[in-house]
């Protein structure tokens, strides 16, 4: 059996509001903060978390069982130690015994079991049940502070799940009694350093300090309750409005800083600026192979060749975005650098490929046609997931593929329900996505294999599925790297089902008196506000 112990870094959370209350003894600085964010969460239930931009809110209210240290290793959180059996199928967690939920109930092994069982409940979160918990068999309470988890087969990604927002611990009372568990909110409580006490849809969410919080991991800048007495996130999806709110003093922190404003913020002595690349997958266009025109590999290749990605990124992001060459982001240890500069930006090649595929005609507007039908591809994006000026990016790609190759790229940004209907009806040709999973293997399992929860390419390959399954089961980093390299070459180089565009990043701009801001060392997303304070 392997025993793992360690210290934990700062909890992921995030900051805001503007009020005042007493600061805990010995803690200096202001007591309230307001933070403007780009994306409003679809849900505040950590079990249903899906938006990387909303990740910074989750750990305000909820603590996970494990966390990642500064070097990416797993370290304790609510689980103070754990053992893994030699066959990789049994995990024994030793839990802290001094933790209470925000509703006053005790955190214990029975609570963890209730959370795991809930995630396996049909219809609750089928994606997590099928991917992160695909190997889960059962959880057994051995004592109030000891939980035994049995897997049906080894799963090299299971510890990553225990450190993810999905493992955020919800009070069993909330699991039973919350009015709308799937939406989350004030009556869905955790053990975290802040309590969500107000949510105004479309405007803001407010958190107040949890005065009983006293289980911050070793490695945090302090112990006991958070420095801030309250934090408010204001939902400001328009970049210019967010930056204007910061420079006018209406908010003290913003994330999602547009490229056009970065230099002016850096030059302002009253402001600070930080940025970090995200983990997980790159932002990519996934080509739907289930029907024309992307059922033809030549057309998929032609679309990619018709886009000068460097020129597009320079135009939209003014040198602040990093080009992607693989579905795996280049911050991942599994990134395959051999794909760099192997495709894209060759208009002559794009046109030759389309000619060979039979798209030789042109209509009055210059678009290619075949058998009387225009070469049209559609992207239907859900507004809550649109970030980083991706709407402007799509318009730039739209112009390039028309001019370079005569492709009619139609872009729609719609509400979540309309977007889901388009996906369900197979009424799209391009699905755009990036994932912020700390271990990219979890993301690849969602997107690429047959039956994957968000496999929007509908591409099927038994060899690919075998590589993914073998990599997930392995705890050998070298073996996983070799397998994921094969996966990347298959979907990017050989089959062209994925068009990687850029590596997502997060930016934070703030008043200089706000101290303790930063990024989670593994995810690259804004670090939480547990250790944030406002200097006098």
Short mmCIF file of C-alpha atoms in Angstrom, two decimals:
data_model
loop_
_atom_site.label_atom_id
_atom_site.label_comp_id
_atom_site.label_asym_id
_atom_site.label_seq_id
_atom_site.Cartn_x
_atom_site.Cartn_y
_atom_site.Cartn_z
CA UNK A 1 0.00 0.00 0.00
CA UNK A 2 1.20 3.53 -0.79
CA UNK A 3 0.65 6.25 1.83
CA UNK A 4 0.52 9.84 0.59
CA UNK A 5 0.74 12.92 2.78
CA UNK A 6 1.53 16.55 2.15
CA UNK A 7 0.60 20.19 2.36
CA UNK A 8 -1.93 21.98 0.23
CA UNK A 9 -1.69 25.27 -1.65
CA UNK A 10 -4.15 28.09 -1.55
CA UNK A 11 -7.71 27.06 -2.25
CA UNK A 12 -9.22 28.07 -5.57
CA UNK A 13 -11.83 30.69 -4.99
CA UNK A 14 -12.29 34.27 -6.19
CA UNK A 15 -12.96 37.68 -4.97
CA UNK A 16 -15.39 40.58 -4.66
CA UNK A 17 -18.00 43.02 -2.94
CA UNK A 18 -18.05 46.29 -1.10
CA UNK A 19 -19.29 46.41 2.46
CA UNK A 20 -17.60 46.19 5.76
CA UNK A 21 -17.50 44.01 8.80
CA UNK A 22 -15.04 43.12 11.43
CA UNK A 23 -11.81 41.52 10.31
CA UNK A 24 -10.63 38.43 12.25
CA UNK A 25 -8.14 39.13 15.01
CA UNK A 26 -4.61 39.55 13.74
CA UNK A 27 -5.68 40.02 10.12
CA UNK A 28 -4.92 43.36 8.49
CA UNK A 29 -6.42 45.27 5.58
CA UNK A 30 -9.88 45.88 4.19
CA UNK A 31 -12.74 43.47 4.60
CA UNK A 32 -14.69 43.51 1.33
CA UNK A 33 -13.92 43.13 -2.35
CA UNK A 34 -15.80 43.38 -5.66
CA UNK A 35 -14.65 41.36 -8.66
CA UNK A 36 -16.08 41.66 -12.18
CA UNK A 37 -16.24 38.38 -14.08
CA UNK A 38 -16.83 37.60 -17.73
CA UNK A 39 -19.09 34.57 -17.39
CA UNK A 40 -22.12 33.92 -15.20
CA UNK A 41 -22.29 30.33 -13.93
CA UNK A 42 -24.97 28.05 -15.32
CA UNK A 43 -25.01 26.37 -11.90
CA UNK A 44 -23.48 26.83 -8.45
CA UNK A 45 -23.56 23.09 -7.74
CA UNK A 46 -19.92 21.88 -7.82
CA UNK A 47 -21.00 18.43 -8.98
CA UNK A 48 -22.37 19.97 -12.16
CA UNK A 49 -19.56 22.46 -12.81
CA UNK A 50 -18.79 22.78 -16.52
CA UNK A 51 -17.54 26.31 -17.34
CA UNK A 52 -13.83 26.88 -16.84
CA UNK A 53 -14.49 30.58 -16.33
CA UNK A 54 -16.86 29.74 -13.47
CA UNK A 55 -14.29 27.53 -11.74
CA UNK A 56 -13.04 30.45 -9.65
CA UNK A 57 -16.39 30.58 -7.85
CA UNK A 58 -16.69 26.92 -6.89
CA UNK A 59 -14.10 26.77 -4.14
CA UNK A 60 -15.49 29.83 -2.39
CA UNK A 61 -18.21 27.61 -1.06
CA UNK A 62 -16.90 24.05 -1.38
CA UNK A 63 -13.73 22.19 -0.46
CA UNK A 64 -12.52 19.10 -2.32
CA UNK A 65 -10.93 16.02 -0.80
CA UNK A 66 -7.49 16.61 -2.35
CA UNK A 67 -5.73 19.48 -4.09
CA UNK A 68 -2.69 20.08 -6.25
CA UNK A 69 0.55 21.40 -4.82
CA UNK A 70 2.78 23.98 -6.48
CA UNK A 71 4.61 21.21 -8.32
CA UNK A 72 1.37 19.59 -9.52
CA UNK A 73 1.46 16.71 -7.02
CA UNK A 74 -1.60 15.71 -5.02
CA UNK A 75 -1.76 17.06 -1.47
CA UNK A 76 -4.32 16.76 1.36
CA UNK A 77 -7.38 18.90 1.85
CA UNK A 78 -10.45 17.43 3.54
CA UNK A 79 -8.73 14.07 3.24
CA UNK A 80 -5.58 14.37 5.35
CA UNK A 81 -4.04 11.21 3.92
CA UNK A 82 -4.89 8.35 1.60
CA UNK A 83 -3.67 4.89 0.68
CA UNK A 84 -3.88 3.18 -2.70
CA UNK A 85 -3.76 -0.61 -2.90
CA UNK A 86 -1.06 -2.24 -5.01
CA UNK A 87 -3.63 -3.29 -7.62
CA UNK A 88 -4.89 0.30 -7.91
CA UNK A 89 -8.47 -0.64 -7.11
CA UNK A 90 -8.85 0.38 -3.45
CA UNK A 91 -8.49 3.91 -2.03
CA UNK A 92 -8.66 4.41 1.73
CA UNK A 93 -9.14 8.02 2.77
CA UNK A 94 -8.41 9.33 6.26
CA UNK A 95 -10.53 12.46 6.68
CA UNK A 96 -10.14 15.47 8.89
CA UNK A 97 -12.28 15.20 12.01
CA UNK A 98 -12.62 18.92 12.75
CA UNK A 99 -14.67 20.06 9.76
CA UNK A 100 -18.30 21.19 9.71
CA UNK A 101 -20.57 22.14 6.85
CA UNK A 102 -21.89 25.69 6.70
CA UNK A 103 -25.29 24.43 7.91
CA UNK A 104 -23.66 23.20 11.13
CA UNK A 105 -23.69 19.49 10.29
CA UNK A 106 -20.58 17.40 10.61
CA UNK A 107 -18.33 16.51 7.70
CA UNK A 108 -17.47 12.82 7.90
CA UNK A 109 -17.06 9.65 5.89
CA UNK A 110 -20.82 9.21 5.55
CA UNK A 111 -21.01 12.67 3.94
CA UNK A 112 -18.34 11.78 1.38
CA UNK A 113 -20.15 8.54 0.58
CA UNK A 114 -23.40 10.50 0.11
CA UNK A 115 -21.67 12.81 -2.37
CA UNK A 116 -20.17 9.93 -4.34
CA UNK A 117 -23.47 8.05 -4.40
CA UNK A 118 -25.27 11.20 -5.56
CA UNK A 119 -22.88 11.58 -8.48
CA UNK A 120 -23.74 8.04 -9.54
CA UNK A 121 -27.48 8.66 -9.29
CA UNK A 122 -29.12 8.29 -12.73
CA UNK A 123 -29.84 11.62 -14.37
CA UNK A 124 -27.87 13.75 -11.89
CA UNK A 125 -24.64 14.17 -13.84
CA UNK A 126 -24.39 11.38 -16.41
CA UNK A 127 -21.17 12.81 -17.83
CA UNK A 128 -19.27 12.50 -14.55
CA UNK A 129 -20.83 9.09 -13.91
CA UNK A 130 -19.65 7.86 -17.32
CA UNK A 131 -16.18 9.45 -17.32
CA UNK A 132 -14.70 10.47 -13.96
CA UNK A 133 -16.54 7.73 -12.06
CA UNK A 134 -16.69 5.08 -14.76
CA UNK A 135 -14.57 2.74 -12.63
CA UNK A 136 -16.28 3.51 -9.31
CA UNK A 137 -17.81 0.47 -7.63
CA UNK A 138 -18.71 1.41 -4.06
CA UNK A 139 -17.82 3.50 -1.03
CA UNK A 140 -17.81 2.00 2.47
CA UNK A 141 -17.75 3.90 5.77
CA UNK A 142 -15.18 2.23 8.03
CA UNK A 143 -15.33 4.88 10.75
CA UNK A 144 -16.46 8.52 10.99
CA UNK A 145 -13.10 9.57 9.56
CA UNK A 146 -12.23 6.59 7.34
CA UNK A 147 -13.73 5.85 3.92
CA UNK A 148 -12.88 2.93 1.66
CA UNK A 149 -13.51 3.37 -2.06
CA UNK A 150 -13.42 0.36 -4.36
CA UNK A 151 -12.99 0.65 -8.13
CA UNK A 152 -13.96 -1.96 -10.67
CA UNK A 153 -10.65 -1.45 -12.44
CA UNK A 154 -7.54 0.74 -11.98
CA UNK A 155 -8.09 4.38 -12.91
CA UNK A 156 -5.07 6.65 -13.20
CA UNK A 157 -7.36 9.70 -13.22
CA UNK A 158 -9.19 8.97 -9.97
CA UNK A 159 -6.97 11.12 -7.74
CA UNK A 160 -7.43 13.98 -10.19
CA UNK A 161 -11.19 13.59 -9.75
CA UNK A 162 -10.81 13.78 -5.95
CA UNK A 163 -8.99 17.11 -6.41
CA UNK A 164 -11.48 18.55 -8.92
CA UNK A 165 -14.53 20.78 -8.38
CA UNK A 166 -16.65 17.67 -8.94
CA UNK A 167 -15.35 16.40 -5.60
CA UNK A 168 -16.49 19.57 -3.84
CA UNK A 169 -18.29 18.32 -0.75
CA UNK A 170 -21.97 19.25 -0.45
CA UNK A 171 -23.81 18.89 2.85
CA UNK A 172 -25.91 15.70 2.83
CA UNK A 173 -28.76 17.84 4.16
CA UNK A 174 -28.54 19.96 1.01
CA UNK A 175 -28.40 16.83 -1.14
CA UNK A 176 -31.70 15.76 0.41
CA UNK A 177 -33.53 19.05 0.91
CA UNK A 178 -32.28 21.77 -1.47
CA UNK A 179 -35.10 23.36 -3.45
CA UNK A 180 -33.09 23.22 -6.68
CA UNK A 181 -29.95 21.18 -6.17
CA UNK A 182 -28.96 21.27 -9.82
CA UNK A 183 -28.99 25.07 -9.88
CA UNK A 184 -27.22 25.42 -6.55
CA UNK A 185 -27.42 28.62 -4.54
CA UNK A 186 -27.82 29.65 -0.90
CA UNK A 187 -29.42 26.38 0.21
CA UNK A 188 -26.69 24.18 -1.32
CA UNK A 189 -23.90 24.47 1.20
CA UNK A 190 -20.37 23.17 1.56
CA UNK A 191 -17.47 23.48 3.99
CA UNK A 192 -15.62 26.33 2.26
CA UNK A 193 -14.29 29.66 3.56
CA UNK A 194 -17.26 31.63 2.18
CA UNK A 195 -21.04 31.21 2.32
CA UNK A 196 -23.14 32.08 -0.72
CA UNK A 197 -25.97 34.19 0.68
CA UNK A 198 -27.29 36.15 -2.31
CA UNK A 199 -27.59 35.55 -6.04
CA UNK A 200 -29.25 37.99 -8.45
CA UNK A 201 -29.45 36.36 -11.86
CA UNK A 202 -27.74 38.40 -14.55
CA UNK A 203 -26.21 40.79 -12.03
CA UNK A 204 -24.13 39.39 -9.17
CA UNK A 205 -23.46 36.74 -6.56
CA UNK A 206 -22.48 37.61 -2.99
CA UNK A 207 -20.50 35.60 -0.44
CA UNK A 208 -19.88 36.28 3.23
CA UNK A 209 -17.04 34.88 5.29
CA UNK A 210 -17.54 31.54 7.04
CA UNK A 211 -16.44 32.46 10.61
CA UNK A 212 -15.94 28.79 11.60
CA UNK A 213 -13.51 28.02 8.79
CA UNK A 214 -10.35 26.62 10.34
CA UNK A 215 -9.18 23.85 8.06
CA UNK A 216 -7.09 25.67 5.49
CA UNK A 217 -4.35 23.37 4.25
CA UNK A 218 -0.77 23.78 5.29
CA UNK A 219 0.89 25.98 2.72
CA UNK A 220 -1.80 28.64 2.86
CA UNK A 221 -0.64 32.11 3.82
CA UNK A 222 -2.62 32.00 7.06
CA UNK A 223 -4.94 29.82 9.13
CA UNK A 224 -8.47 30.45 10.39
CA UNK A 225 -11.21 32.41 8.58
CA UNK A 226 -10.54 34.32 5.36
CA UNK A 227 -9.18 37.86 5.53
CA UNK A 228 -12.11 39.26 3.55
CA UNK A 229 -15.46 39.57 5.27
CA UNK A 230 -17.38 39.48 2.01
CA UNK A 231 -16.85 39.13 -1.71
CA UNK A 232 -19.17 40.02 -4.59
CA UNK A 233 -18.83 38.89 -8.18
CA UNK A 234 -20.50 41.16 -10.70
CA UNK A 235 -21.38 39.58 -14.04
CA UNK A 236 -20.09 41.92 -16.75
CA UNK A 237 -19.78 39.98 -20.02
CA UNK A 238 -18.67 42.98 -22.08
CA UNK A 239 -14.91 43.47 -21.81
CA UNK A 240 -15.02 47.25 -22.15
CA UNK A 241 -17.55 47.46 -19.31
CA UNK A 242 -15.38 45.30 -17.03
CA UNK A 243 -12.27 47.37 -17.64
CA UNK A 244 -14.22 50.60 -17.26
CA UNK A 245 -15.58 49.40 -13.92
CA UNK A 246 -12.01 48.77 -12.74
CA UNK A 247 -10.51 52.04 -13.88
CA UNK A 248 -13.44 54.01 -12.43
CA UNK A 249 -13.12 52.27 -9.07
CA UNK A 250 -16.50 50.49 -9.19
CA UNK A 251 -14.71 47.14 -8.81
CA UNK A 252 -11.29 46.25 -7.47
CA UNK A 253 -10.53 43.17 -9.58
CA UNK A 254 -11.46 41.98 -13.09
CA UNK A 255 -10.67 38.83 -15.02
CA UNK A 256 -10.85 38.35 -18.77
CA UNK A 257 -8.83 41.43 -19.75
CA UNK A 258 -9.07 42.10 -23.51
CA UNK A 259 -5.86 42.42 -25.51
CA UNK A 260 -6.71 46.00 -26.44
CA UNK A 261 -6.49 47.09 -22.79
CA UNK A 262 -3.52 45.13 -21.48
CA UNK A 263 -0.84 47.70 -22.24
CA UNK A 264 -2.81 50.61 -20.79
CA UNK A 265 -3.41 48.61 -17.60
CA UNK A 266 0.28 47.72 -17.34
CA UNK A 267 1.18 51.42 -17.67
CA UNK A 268 -1.24 52.50 -14.94
CA UNK A 269 0.69 52.74 -11.63
CA UNK A 270 -2.52 52.25 -9.66
CA UNK A 271 -3.20 48.83 -11.26
CA UNK A 272 -1.54 45.41 -11.43
CA UNK A 273 -1.78 42.80 -14.19
CA UNK A 274 -1.15 39.03 -14.22
CA UNK A 275 -1.82 36.27 -16.73
CA UNK A 276 -1.41 32.49 -16.97
CA UNK A 277 -2.05 29.80 -19.56
CA UNK A 278 -4.80 27.32 -18.72
CA UNK A 279 -4.37 23.57 -18.46
CA UNK A 280 -6.47 21.00 -20.32
CA UNK A 281 -7.30 21.23 -24.01
CA UNK A 282 -6.66 24.07 -26.41
CA UNK A 283 -9.53 26.04 -27.88
CA UNK A 284 -10.35 24.08 -31.02
CA UNK A 285 -12.91 23.64 -33.73
CA UNK A 286 -14.18 20.05 -33.80
CA UNK A 287 -15.43 18.95 -37.22
CA UNK A 288 -18.68 16.94 -37.34
CA UNK A 289 -17.87 13.91 -39.49
CA UNK A 290 -21.39 12.44 -39.38
CA UNK A 291 -22.62 14.21 -42.53
CA UNK A 292 -21.32 16.34 -45.44
CA UNK A 293 -19.14 18.22 -45.95
CA UNK A 294 -16.84 17.17 -43.07
CA UNK A 295 -17.44 13.47 -43.63
CA UNK A 296 -14.72 13.98 -46.26
CA UNK A 297 -11.27 14.34 -44.68
CA UNK A 298 -10.11 16.49 -47.58
CA UNK A 299 -12.70 19.13 -46.72
CA UNK A 300 -11.64 19.07 -43.06
CA UNK A 301 -8.04 19.56 -44.10
CA UNK A 302 -9.02 22.32 -46.55
CA UNK A 303 -10.82 24.33 -43.87
CA UNK A 304 -7.70 24.28 -41.69
CA UNK A 305 -5.42 25.19 -44.59
CA UNK A 306 -7.67 28.12 -45.51
CA UNK A 307 -7.03 29.80 -42.14
CA UNK A 308 -3.87 31.75 -41.38
CA UNK A 309 -4.13 31.21 -37.63
CA UNK A 310 -1.20 33.45 -36.77
CA UNK A 311 -2.75 36.37 -38.67
CA UNK A 312 -6.16 35.78 -37.09
CA UNK A 313 -4.75 35.66 -33.57
CA UNK A 314 -2.63 38.76 -34.17
CA UNK A 315 -5.69 40.63 -35.39
CA UNK A 316 -8.05 39.57 -32.61
CA UNK A 317 -5.66 39.31 -29.65
CA UNK A 318 -2.82 41.63 -30.67
CA UNK A 319 -0.04 39.24 -29.78
CA UNK A 320 -1.44 38.14 -26.42
CA UNK A 321 -2.79 34.72 -27.52
CA UNK A 322 -0.59 31.66 -27.96
CA UNK A 323 -1.22 29.55 -31.03
CA UNK A 324 -2.22 25.94 -30.45
CA UNK A 325 -1.00 23.04 -32.55
CA UNK A 326 -2.67 20.16 -30.72
CA UNK A 327 -5.91 19.37 -28.98
CA UNK A 328 -3.77 19.10 -25.84
CA UNK A 329 -2.67 22.45 -24.43
CA UNK A 330 1.08 22.95 -24.39
CA UNK A 331 1.18 23.42 -20.61
CA UNK A 332 0.29 19.73 -20.25
CA UNK A 333 3.10 17.19 -19.71
CA UNK A 334 1.36 15.12 -22.41
CA UNK A 335 1.62 17.76 -25.15
CA UNK A 336 3.07 16.45 -28.45
CA UNK A 337 5.33 19.19 -29.81
CA UNK A 338 6.00 17.23 -33.01
CA UNK A 339 2.72 18.58 -34.40
CA UNK A 340 3.99 22.15 -34.47
CA UNK A 341 4.09 23.80 -37.92
CA UNK A 342 2.79 20.68 -39.67
CA UNK A 343 -0.41 22.12 -41.14
CA UNK A 344 -2.44 25.23 -41.81
CA UNK A 345 -2.24 28.56 -43.61
CA UNK A 346 -1.78 27.25 -47.17
CA UNK A 347 -4.59 28.63 -49.35
CA UNK A 348 -3.30 26.90 -52.48
CA UNK A 349 -3.39 23.55 -50.73
CA UNK A 350 -6.89 24.29 -49.41
CA UNK A 351 -8.20 24.96 -52.89
CA UNK A 352 -6.51 21.89 -54.34
CA UNK A 353 -8.09 19.72 -51.64
CA UNK A 354 -11.56 21.14 -52.33
CA UNK A 355 -11.13 20.65 -56.08
CA UNK A 356 -10.18 17.02 -55.46
CA UNK A 357 -13.24 16.61 -53.21
CA UNK A 358 -15.50 17.77 -56.04
CA UNK A 359 -16.29 21.28 -54.80
CA UNK A 360 -15.28 22.84 -58.11
CA UNK A 361 -18.19 25.17 -58.88
CA UNK A 362 -18.76 28.72 -57.62
CA UNK A 363 -22.00 30.60 -57.06
CA UNK A 364 -22.68 34.29 -57.64
CA UNK A 365 -21.23 35.20 -54.23
CA UNK A 366 -18.02 33.29 -54.80
CA UNK A 367 -18.81 30.33 -52.57
CA UNK A 368 -17.95 26.83 -53.72
CA UNK A 369 -20.78 24.54 -54.79
CA UNK A 370 -21.17 20.86 -55.52
CA UNK A 371 -24.25 19.23 -57.06
CA UNK A 372 -26.03 22.57 -56.74
CA UNK A 373 -25.35 22.89 -53.01
CA UNK A 374 -23.17 25.57 -51.41
CA UNK A 375 -20.20 24.54 -49.26
CA UNK A 376 -21.69 25.69 -45.94
CA UNK A 377 -20.55 24.87 -42.42
CA UNK A 378 -22.37 26.01 -39.29
CA UNK A 379 -21.21 26.69 -35.75
CA UNK A 380 -23.83 27.09 -33.01
CA UNK A 381 -22.23 28.30 -29.77
CA UNK A 382 -23.87 28.60 -26.35
CA UNK A 383 -23.58 32.18 -25.04
CA UNK A 384 -22.64 31.18 -21.45
CA UNK A 385 -19.55 29.42 -22.81
CA UNK A 386 -18.37 32.22 -25.11
CA UNK A 387 -15.26 33.86 -23.66
CA UNK A 388 -12.02 35.48 -24.82
CA UNK A 389 -13.64 37.35 -27.75
CA UNK A 390 -14.35 34.03 -29.45
CA UNK A 391 -17.22 35.65 -31.31
CA UNK A 392 -14.76 38.10 -32.90
CA UNK A 393 -12.35 35.24 -33.55
CA UNK A 394 -15.07 33.34 -35.41
CA UNK A 395 -15.80 36.38 -37.58
CA UNK A 396 -12.12 36.60 -38.53
CA UNK A 397 -12.04 32.89 -39.44
CA UNK A 398 -15.30 33.35 -41.35
CA UNK A 399 -13.74 36.07 -43.51
CA UNK A 400 -10.58 34.07 -44.16
CA UNK A 401 -12.21 30.82 -45.28
CA UNK A 402 -14.49 32.73 -47.64
CA UNK A 403 -11.70 34.72 -49.21
CA UNK A 404 -9.11 31.94 -49.32
CA UNK A 405 -11.26 28.96 -50.32
CA UNK A 406 -14.90 29.96 -50.93
CA UNK A 407 -16.27 28.30 -47.76
CA UNK A 408 -19.49 29.68 -46.26
CA UNK A 409 -18.86 29.61 -42.50
CA UNK A 410 -22.01 30.58 -40.61
CA UNK A 411 -21.67 31.50 -36.94
CA UNK A 412 -24.50 31.74 -34.41
CA UNK A 413 -24.29 32.52 -30.69
CA UNK A 414 -27.50 31.44 -28.98
CA UNK A 415 -28.90 30.52 -25.59
CA UNK A 416 -28.00 27.22 -23.97
CA UNK A 417 -31.27 25.51 -24.87
CA UNK A 418 -31.05 26.43 -28.56
CA UNK A 419 -27.42 25.36 -28.73
CA UNK A 420 -28.22 22.01 -27.12
CA UNK A 421 -31.08 21.41 -29.56
CA UNK A 422 -28.74 22.04 -32.50
CA UNK A 423 -26.31 19.50 -31.07
CA UNK A 424 -29.07 16.97 -30.42
CA UNK A 425 -30.44 17.45 -33.95
CA UNK A 426 -26.98 17.16 -35.54
CA UNK A 427 -27.63 20.58 -37.05
CA UNK A 428 -24.05 21.84 -37.00
CA UNK A 429 -20.71 21.19 -38.65
CA UNK A 430 -18.32 22.82 -36.18
CA UNK A 431 -18.35 22.47 -32.40
CA UNK A 432 -16.05 24.86 -30.56
CA UNK A 433 -14.66 23.92 -27.17
CA UNK A 434 -11.85 24.13 -24.67
CA UNK A 435 -11.61 22.23 -21.41
CA UNK A 436 -9.83 23.31 -18.23
CA UNK A 437 -9.27 19.89 -16.64
CA UNK A 438 -6.05 19.76 -14.64
CA UNK A 439 -5.32 16.35 -16.17
CA UNK A 440 -6.01 16.55 -19.89
CA UNK A 441 -6.83 12.84 -19.97
CA UNK A 442 -10.20 13.58 -18.39
CA UNK A 443 -10.99 16.05 -21.18
CA UNK A 444 -9.88 13.70 -23.95
CA UNK A 445 -12.13 10.97 -22.54
CA UNK A 446 -15.09 13.34 -22.80
CA UNK A 447 -14.41 14.58 -26.31
CA UNK A 448 -12.76 11.89 -28.42
CA UNK A 449 -13.91 8.27 -27.86
CA UNK A 450 -16.99 6.64 -29.26
CA UNK A 451 -19.83 7.45 -26.88
CA UNK A 452 -17.88 10.30 -25.26
CA UNK A 453 -20.24 12.70 -23.50
CA UNK A 454 -19.24 15.61 -25.73
CA UNK A 455 -17.90 13.75 -28.75
CA UNK A 456 -19.35 16.21 -31.26
CA UNK A 457 -17.17 14.99 -34.13
CA UNK A 458 -18.98 11.61 -34.14
CA UNK A 459 -15.67 10.18 -35.25
CA UNK A 460 -15.19 6.55 -34.26
CA UNK A 461 -11.96 4.61 -34.15
CA UNK A 462 -11.46 1.47 -32.04
CA UNK A 463 -7.68 1.93 -31.95
CA UNK A 464 -8.08 5.47 -30.64
CA UNK A 465 -10.53 4.30 -27.97
CA UNK A 466 -8.06 1.62 -26.90
CA UNK A 467 -5.25 4.15 -26.46
CA UNK A 468 -7.45 6.42 -24.38
CA UNK A 469 -8.64 3.58 -22.15
CA UNK A 470 -5.12 2.26 -21.60
CA UNK A 471 -3.80 5.75 -20.76
CA UNK A 472 -6.61 6.34 -18.27
CA UNK A 473 -5.90 3.10 -16.45
CA UNK A 474 -2.17 3.75 -16.20
CA UNK A 475 -0.34 5.61 -13.44
CA UNK A 476 2.91 5.57 -15.45
CA UNK A 477 3.49 9.10 -16.79
CA UNK A 478 5.82 7.94 -19.58
CA UNK A 479 3.34 5.34 -20.80
CA UNK A 480 0.53 7.87 -20.74
CA UNK A 481 2.60 10.41 -22.66
CA UNK A 482 3.35 7.90 -25.41
CA UNK A 483 -0.30 6.89 -25.70
CA UNK A 484 -1.58 10.46 -25.73
CA UNK A 485 0.97 11.32 -28.43
CA UNK A 486 -0.63 8.66 -30.61
CA UNK A 487 -4.05 10.11 -29.84
CA UNK A 488 -2.98 13.63 -30.79
CA UNK A 489 -1.37 12.54 -34.06
CA UNK A 490 -4.46 10.55 -34.98
CA UNK A 491 -7.05 13.30 -34.48
CA UNK A 492 -4.92 16.28 -35.53
CA UNK A 493 -2.42 15.09 -38.13
CA UNK A 494 -3.93 11.95 -39.64
CA UNK A 495 -7.70 12.44 -39.55
CA UNK A 496 -7.97 16.24 -39.12
CA UNK A 497 -11.08 15.94 -36.96
CA UNK A 498 -9.75 18.71 -34.71
CA UNK A 499 -8.57 22.20 -35.65
CA UNK A 500 -6.57 23.62 -32.69
CA UNK A 501 -6.52 27.42 -32.60
CA UNK A 502 -5.16 28.91 -29.37
CA UNK A 503 -4.18 28.02 -25.81
CA UNK A 504 -6.70 29.64 -23.43
CA UNK A 505 -5.37 31.88 -20.70
CA UNK A 506 -6.72 33.88 -17.81
CA UNK A 507 -5.85 37.45 -16.94
CA UNK A 508 -6.32 39.38 -13.71
CA UNK A 509 -6.18 43.15 -13.41
CA UNK A 510 -6.61 44.75 -10.00
CA UNK A 511 -6.09 47.77 -7.83
CA UNK A 512 -2.54 47.60 -6.45
CA UNK A 513 -3.73 47.50 -2.86
CA UNK A 514 -5.34 44.09 -3.46
CA UNK A 515 -2.78 41.53 -2.32
CA UNK A 516 -2.65 37.74 -2.59
CA UNK A 517 -4.07 37.37 -6.11
CA UNK A 518 -2.61 34.75 -8.41
CA UNK A 519 -3.26 31.56 -10.35
CA UNK A 520 -3.69 27.95 -9.43
CA UNK A 521 -0.39 26.25 -10.37
CA UNK A 522 -2.08 23.38 -12.20
CA UNK A 523 -5.24 24.74 -13.82
CA UNK A 524 -3.90 28.21 -14.59
CA UNK A 525 -7.22 29.70 -13.47
CA UNK A 526 -7.42 32.52 -10.90
CA UNK A 527 -6.49 31.36 -7.42
CA UNK A 528 -9.07 31.82 -4.71
CA UNK A 529 -9.47 34.70 -2.32
CA UNK A 530 -8.93 32.85 0.94
CA UNK A 531 -5.52 34.52 1.31
CA UNK A 532 -6.48 37.77 -0.45
CA UNK A 533 -6.42 40.98 1.58
CA UNK A 534 -6.70 44.69 0.89
CA UNK A 535 -3.71 46.70 2.09
CA UNK A 536 -4.33 49.93 3.94
#
